[in-house]
Tab-separated table of C-alpha atoms in Angstrom:
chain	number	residue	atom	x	y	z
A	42	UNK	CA	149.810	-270.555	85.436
A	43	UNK	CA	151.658	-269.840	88.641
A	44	UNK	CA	150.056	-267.879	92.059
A	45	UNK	CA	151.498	-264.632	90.999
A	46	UNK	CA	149.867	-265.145	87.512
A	47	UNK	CA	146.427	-266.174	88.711
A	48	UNK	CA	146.753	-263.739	91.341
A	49	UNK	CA	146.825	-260.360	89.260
A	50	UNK	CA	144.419	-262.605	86.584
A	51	UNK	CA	141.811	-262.430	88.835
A	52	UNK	CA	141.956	-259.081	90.304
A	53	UNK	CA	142.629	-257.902	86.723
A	54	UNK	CA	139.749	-259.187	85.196
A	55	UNK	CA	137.127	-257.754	87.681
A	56	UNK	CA	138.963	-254.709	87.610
A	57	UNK	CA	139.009	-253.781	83.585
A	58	UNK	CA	136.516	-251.287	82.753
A	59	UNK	CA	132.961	-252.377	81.711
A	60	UNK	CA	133.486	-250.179	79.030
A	61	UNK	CA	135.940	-252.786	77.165
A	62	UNK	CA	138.085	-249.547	76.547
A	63	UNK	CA	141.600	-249.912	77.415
A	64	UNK	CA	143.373	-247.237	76.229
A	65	UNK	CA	140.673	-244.164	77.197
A	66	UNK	CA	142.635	-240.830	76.949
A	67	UNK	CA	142.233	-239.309	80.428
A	68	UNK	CA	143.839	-235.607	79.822
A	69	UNK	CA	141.581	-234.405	82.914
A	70	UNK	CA	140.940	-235.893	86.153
A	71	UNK	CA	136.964	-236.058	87.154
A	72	UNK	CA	136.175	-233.136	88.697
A	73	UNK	CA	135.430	-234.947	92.151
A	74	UNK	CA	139.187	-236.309	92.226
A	75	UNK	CA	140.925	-233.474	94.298
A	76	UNK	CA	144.831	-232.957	93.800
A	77	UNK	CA	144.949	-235.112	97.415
A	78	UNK	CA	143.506	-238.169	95.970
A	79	UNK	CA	145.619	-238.465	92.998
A	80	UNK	CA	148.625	-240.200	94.456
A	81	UNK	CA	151.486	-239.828	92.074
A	82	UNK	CA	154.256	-242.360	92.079
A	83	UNK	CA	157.582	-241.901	89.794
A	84	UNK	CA	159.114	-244.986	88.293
A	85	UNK	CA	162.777	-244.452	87.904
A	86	UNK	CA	166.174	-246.627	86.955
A	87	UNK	CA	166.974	-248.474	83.967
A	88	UNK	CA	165.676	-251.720	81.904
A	89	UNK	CA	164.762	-253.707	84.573
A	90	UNK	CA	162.427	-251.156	85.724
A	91	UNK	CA	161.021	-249.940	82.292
A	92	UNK	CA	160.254	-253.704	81.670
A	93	UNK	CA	161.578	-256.020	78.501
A	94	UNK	CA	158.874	-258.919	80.163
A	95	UNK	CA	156.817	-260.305	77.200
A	96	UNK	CA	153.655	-258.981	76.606
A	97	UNK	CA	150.708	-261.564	77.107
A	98	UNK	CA	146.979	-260.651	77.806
A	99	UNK	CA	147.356	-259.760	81.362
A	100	UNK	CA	148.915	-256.580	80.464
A	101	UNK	CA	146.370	-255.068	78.549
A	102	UNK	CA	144.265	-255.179	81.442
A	103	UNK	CA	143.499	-251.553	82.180
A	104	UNK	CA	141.940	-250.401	85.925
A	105	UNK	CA	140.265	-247.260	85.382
A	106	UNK	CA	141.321	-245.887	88.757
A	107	UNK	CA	145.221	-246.280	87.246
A	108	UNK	CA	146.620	-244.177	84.932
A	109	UNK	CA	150.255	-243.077	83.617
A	110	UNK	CA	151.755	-240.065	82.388
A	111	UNK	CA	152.509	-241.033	78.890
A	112	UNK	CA	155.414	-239.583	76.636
A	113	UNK	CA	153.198	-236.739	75.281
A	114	UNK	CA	152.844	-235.887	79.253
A	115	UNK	CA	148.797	-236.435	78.745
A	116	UNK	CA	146.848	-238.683	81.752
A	117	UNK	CA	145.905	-242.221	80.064
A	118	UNK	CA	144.634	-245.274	81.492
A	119	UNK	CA	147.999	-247.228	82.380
A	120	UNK	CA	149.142	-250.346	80.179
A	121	UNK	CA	152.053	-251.778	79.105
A	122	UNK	CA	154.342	-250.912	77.666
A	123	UNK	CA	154.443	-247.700	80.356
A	124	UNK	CA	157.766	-247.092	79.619
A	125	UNK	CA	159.021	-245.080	75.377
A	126	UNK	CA	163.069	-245.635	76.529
A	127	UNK	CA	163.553	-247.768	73.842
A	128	UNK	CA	161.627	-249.873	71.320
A	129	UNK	CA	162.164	-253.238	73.186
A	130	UNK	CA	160.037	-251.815	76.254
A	131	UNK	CA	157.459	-254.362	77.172
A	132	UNK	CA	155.688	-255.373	80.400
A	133	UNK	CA	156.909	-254.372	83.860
A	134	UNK	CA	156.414	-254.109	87.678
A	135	UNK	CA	154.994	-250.655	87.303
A	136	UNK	CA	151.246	-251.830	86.072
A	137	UNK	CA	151.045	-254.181	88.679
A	138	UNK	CA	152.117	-251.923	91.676
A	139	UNK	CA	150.065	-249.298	90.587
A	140	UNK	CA	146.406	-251.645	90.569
A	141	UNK	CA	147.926	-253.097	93.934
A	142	UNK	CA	147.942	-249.356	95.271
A	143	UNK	CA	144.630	-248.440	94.162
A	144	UNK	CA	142.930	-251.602	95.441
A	145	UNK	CA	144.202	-250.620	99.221
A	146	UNK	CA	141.640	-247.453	98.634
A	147	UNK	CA	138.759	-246.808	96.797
A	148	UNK	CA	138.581	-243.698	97.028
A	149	UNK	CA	142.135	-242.237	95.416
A	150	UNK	CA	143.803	-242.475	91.754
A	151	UNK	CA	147.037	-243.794	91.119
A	152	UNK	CA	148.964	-241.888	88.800
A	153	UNK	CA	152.369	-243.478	87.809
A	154	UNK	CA	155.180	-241.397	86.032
A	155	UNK	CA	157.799	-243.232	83.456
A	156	UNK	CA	161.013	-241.837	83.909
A	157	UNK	CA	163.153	-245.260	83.210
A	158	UNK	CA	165.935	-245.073	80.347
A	159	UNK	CA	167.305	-249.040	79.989
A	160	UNK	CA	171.423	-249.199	80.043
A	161	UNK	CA	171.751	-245.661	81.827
A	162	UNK	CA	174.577	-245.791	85.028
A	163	UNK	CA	173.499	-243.660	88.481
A	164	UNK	CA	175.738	-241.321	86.422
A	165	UNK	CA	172.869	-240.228	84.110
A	166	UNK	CA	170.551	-239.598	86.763
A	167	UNK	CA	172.194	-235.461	87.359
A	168	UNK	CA	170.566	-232.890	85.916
A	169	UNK	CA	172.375	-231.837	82.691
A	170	UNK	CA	173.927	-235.462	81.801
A	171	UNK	CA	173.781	-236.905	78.706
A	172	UNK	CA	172.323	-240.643	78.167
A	173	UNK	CA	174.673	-241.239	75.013
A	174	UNK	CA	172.756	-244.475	74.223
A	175	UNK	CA	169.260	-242.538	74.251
A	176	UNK	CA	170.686	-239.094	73.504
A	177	UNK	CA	168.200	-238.102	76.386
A	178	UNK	CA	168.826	-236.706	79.634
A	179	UNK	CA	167.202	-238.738	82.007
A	180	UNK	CA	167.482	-236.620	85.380
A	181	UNK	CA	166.450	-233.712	83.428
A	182	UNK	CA	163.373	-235.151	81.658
A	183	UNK	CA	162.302	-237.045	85.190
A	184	UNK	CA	162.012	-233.202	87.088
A	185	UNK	CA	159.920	-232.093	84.047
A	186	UNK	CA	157.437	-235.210	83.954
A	187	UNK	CA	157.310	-234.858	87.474
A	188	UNK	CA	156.648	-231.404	87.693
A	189	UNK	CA	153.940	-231.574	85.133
A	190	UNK	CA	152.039	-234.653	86.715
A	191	UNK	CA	152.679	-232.844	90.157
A	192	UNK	CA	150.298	-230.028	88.760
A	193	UNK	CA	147.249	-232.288	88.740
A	194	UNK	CA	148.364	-234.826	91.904
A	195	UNK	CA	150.542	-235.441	95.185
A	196	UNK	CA	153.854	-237.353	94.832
A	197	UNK	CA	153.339	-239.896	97.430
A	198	UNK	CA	156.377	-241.928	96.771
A	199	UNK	CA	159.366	-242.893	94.248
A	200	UNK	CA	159.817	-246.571	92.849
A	201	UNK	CA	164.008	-247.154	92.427
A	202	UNK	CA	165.394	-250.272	90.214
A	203	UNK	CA	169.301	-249.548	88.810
A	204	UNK	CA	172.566	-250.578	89.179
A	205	UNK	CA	173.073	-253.373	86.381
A	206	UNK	CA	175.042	-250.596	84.791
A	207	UNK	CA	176.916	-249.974	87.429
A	208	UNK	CA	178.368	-253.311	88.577
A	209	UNK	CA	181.235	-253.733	86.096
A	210	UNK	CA	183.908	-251.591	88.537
A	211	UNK	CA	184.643	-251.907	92.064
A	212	UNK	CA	184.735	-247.957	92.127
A	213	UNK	CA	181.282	-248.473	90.433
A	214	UNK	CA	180.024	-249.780	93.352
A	215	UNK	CA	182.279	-248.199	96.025
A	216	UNK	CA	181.039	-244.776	94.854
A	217	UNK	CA	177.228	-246.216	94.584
A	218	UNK	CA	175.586	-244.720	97.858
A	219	UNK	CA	177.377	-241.199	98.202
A	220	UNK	CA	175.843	-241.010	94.064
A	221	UNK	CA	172.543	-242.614	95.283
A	222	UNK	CA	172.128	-239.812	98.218
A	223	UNK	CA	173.063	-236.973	95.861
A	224	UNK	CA	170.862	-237.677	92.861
A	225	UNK	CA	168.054	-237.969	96.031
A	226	UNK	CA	168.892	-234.839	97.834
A	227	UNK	CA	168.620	-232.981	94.093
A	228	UNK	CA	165.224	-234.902	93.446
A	229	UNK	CA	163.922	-233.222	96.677
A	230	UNK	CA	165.165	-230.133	95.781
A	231	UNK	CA	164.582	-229.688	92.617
A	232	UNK	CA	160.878	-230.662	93.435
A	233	UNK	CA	160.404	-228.798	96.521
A	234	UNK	CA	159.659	-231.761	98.605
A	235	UNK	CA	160.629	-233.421	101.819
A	236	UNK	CA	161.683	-236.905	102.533
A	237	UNK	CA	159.147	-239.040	100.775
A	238	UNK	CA	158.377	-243.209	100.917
A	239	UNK	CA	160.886	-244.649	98.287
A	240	UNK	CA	161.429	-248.515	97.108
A	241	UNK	CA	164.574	-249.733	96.183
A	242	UNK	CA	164.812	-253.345	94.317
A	243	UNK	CA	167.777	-255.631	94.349
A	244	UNK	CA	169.671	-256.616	90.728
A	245	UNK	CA	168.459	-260.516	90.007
A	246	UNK	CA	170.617	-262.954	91.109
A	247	UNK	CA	171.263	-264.217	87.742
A	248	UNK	CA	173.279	-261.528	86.779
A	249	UNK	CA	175.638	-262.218	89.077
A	250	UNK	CA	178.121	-264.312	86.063
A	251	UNK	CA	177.564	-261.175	83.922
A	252	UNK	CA	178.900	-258.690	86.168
A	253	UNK	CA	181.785	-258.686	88.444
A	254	UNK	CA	180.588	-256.447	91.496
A	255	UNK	CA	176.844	-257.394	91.246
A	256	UNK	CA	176.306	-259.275	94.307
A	257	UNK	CA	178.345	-256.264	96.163
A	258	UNK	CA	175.916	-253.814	94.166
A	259	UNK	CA	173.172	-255.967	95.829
A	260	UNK	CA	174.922	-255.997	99.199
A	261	UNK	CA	175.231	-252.117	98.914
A	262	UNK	CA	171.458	-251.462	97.818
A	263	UNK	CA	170.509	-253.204	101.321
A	264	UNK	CA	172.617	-250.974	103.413
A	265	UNK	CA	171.103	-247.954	101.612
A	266	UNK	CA	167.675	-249.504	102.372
A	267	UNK	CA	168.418	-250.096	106.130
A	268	UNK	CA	170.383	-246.965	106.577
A	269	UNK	CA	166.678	-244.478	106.238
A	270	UNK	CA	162.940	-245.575	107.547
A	271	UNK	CA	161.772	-243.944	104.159
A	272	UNK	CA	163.423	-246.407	102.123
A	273	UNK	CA	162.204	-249.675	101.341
A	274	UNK	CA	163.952	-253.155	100.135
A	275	UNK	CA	162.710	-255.237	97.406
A	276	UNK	CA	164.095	-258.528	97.123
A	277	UNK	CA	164.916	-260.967	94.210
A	278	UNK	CA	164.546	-263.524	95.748
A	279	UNK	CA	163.075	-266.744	93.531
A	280	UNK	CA	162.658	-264.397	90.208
A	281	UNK	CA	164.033	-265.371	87.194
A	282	UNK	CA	165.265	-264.261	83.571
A	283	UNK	CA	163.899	-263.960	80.626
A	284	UNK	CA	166.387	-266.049	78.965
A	285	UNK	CA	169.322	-263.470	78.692
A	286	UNK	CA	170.684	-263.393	82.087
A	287	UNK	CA	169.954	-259.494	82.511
A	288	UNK	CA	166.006	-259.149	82.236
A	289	UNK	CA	163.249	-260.247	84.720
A	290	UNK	CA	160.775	-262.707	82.670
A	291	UNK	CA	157.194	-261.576	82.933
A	292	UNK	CA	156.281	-263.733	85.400
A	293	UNK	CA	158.753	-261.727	87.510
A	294	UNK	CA	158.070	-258.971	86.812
A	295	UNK	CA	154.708	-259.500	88.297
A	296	UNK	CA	156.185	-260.399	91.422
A	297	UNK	CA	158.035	-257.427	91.379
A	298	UNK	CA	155.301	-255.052	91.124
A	299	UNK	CA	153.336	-256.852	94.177
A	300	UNK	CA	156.730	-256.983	95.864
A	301	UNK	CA	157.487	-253.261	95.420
A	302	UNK	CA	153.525	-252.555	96.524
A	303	UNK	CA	154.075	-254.267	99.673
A	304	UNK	CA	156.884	-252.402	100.537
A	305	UNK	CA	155.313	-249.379	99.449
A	306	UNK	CA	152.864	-249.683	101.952
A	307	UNK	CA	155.069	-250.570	104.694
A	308	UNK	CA	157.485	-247.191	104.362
A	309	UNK	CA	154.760	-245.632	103.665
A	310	UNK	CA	153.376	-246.253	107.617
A	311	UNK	CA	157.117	-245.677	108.952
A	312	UNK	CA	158.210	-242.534	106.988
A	313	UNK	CA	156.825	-240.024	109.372
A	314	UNK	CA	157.817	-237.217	107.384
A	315	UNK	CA	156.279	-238.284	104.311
A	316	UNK	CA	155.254	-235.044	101.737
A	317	UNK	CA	151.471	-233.666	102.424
């Protein structure tokens, strides 16, 4: 068992509800929980941000001050697999960010919104385009989860992890940030919102051989992060694949989530005009 591993094992364990119930329906908040202290986080990108990590026990570890929109839009108690994109979902980064959140205050709820879709380019992500993999319209079906969750919470921030798709052209990668900044400024819009914490993660390493323009995708996401004190970098650094060369292992994906937490926390101190 490595740190990360015994890490989230620990905190995980004390954490589950005494109940023993996992998978409570939560379709209501408690009345005491005010729309302030539900902090609502959306989850967006592809695979690598849905999660194809193998499920082991850790990630049926419920915290009962966690829960996720699921696809029937109710409030559950959050578990993997968060994400419905495609039947090889498994565990992600999004469980573990979201305990990490909740532990740095007692006294909020984290509510985390699935909006991945696994092989879909920055293309997808505009309101009224097509996924023709998943027949879905992932832009479009993001602003209505949103929307619905932001009925019962505050969006405090937006976790970003994309671009595999999108590293097979030079133009793909070229045309990457002016995309990235659109898609954002229609978010906002289309949400009624202001500039708001966001997270970007770097493609792993390993994919490098399976893409020709990855590590440029990489060296792209970094400027985005640097150019904007409400956006974050997550590295790759040291994370590994599952055996295919495209997907984080679990282990990593672990990483990820505390990674993305971290980082979370950090924009969220420097973005000054953060959404009340």
């Amino acid at each position: 068992m490595n740190l990360y591993r015994l890490t989230l094992a620990l905190f995980s364990v004390v954490l589950v509800s005494c109940t023993g119930q996992k998978n409570i329906p939560t379709n209501t908040l408690d009345k005491s929980s005010s729309e302030e202290n539900f902090h609502l986080y959306l989850l967006m990108g592809q695979s690598n941000m849905a999660g194809r990590g193998k499920m082991e026990a850790i990630d049926t570890l419920s915290h009962p001050r966690v829960l996720m929109l699921d696809k029937a839009e109710n409030w559950v108690l959050a578990k993997d697999p968060m994400h419905f994109d495609k039947p090889a979902a498994g565990t992600g980064l999004g469980l573990t960010f979201g305990k990490i959140m909740a532990n740095e205050n007692t006294t909020i709820k984290i509510g985390l919104i699935p909006t991945a879709v696994g092989g879909s380019s920055i293309n997808a992500w505009f309101a009224d385009s097509i996924h023709r993999q998943t027949n879905t319209y992932p832009y479009d079906d993001m602003i209505r989860r949103a929307k619905k969750a932001m009925e019962s919470g505050t969006l405090k921030g937006i976790i970003w992890h994309q671009g595999e798709s999108d590293s097979n052209t030079e133009a793909g990668v070229t045309e990457y940030t002016q995309k990235f900044e659109a898609m954002l400024n229609a978010l906002k819009s289309d949400l009624g919102i202001a500039d708001i914490p966001i997270v970007i993660g770097e493609l792993g390493y390993f994919f490098y051989p399976k893409a020709p323009f990855a590590e440029d995708m990489n060296g792209v996401i970094r400027e985005i992060a640097a150019s904007n004190d409400c956006i974050g970098l997550v590295t790759a650094e040291g994370l590994n694949h599952k055996g295919d060369d495209t997907h984080f292992d679990s282990d990593s994906y672990h990483a990820l989530g505390i990674r993305y937490a971290a980082e979370m926390l950090k924009v969220q101190t420097n973005c000054t005009t953060i959404y009340k």
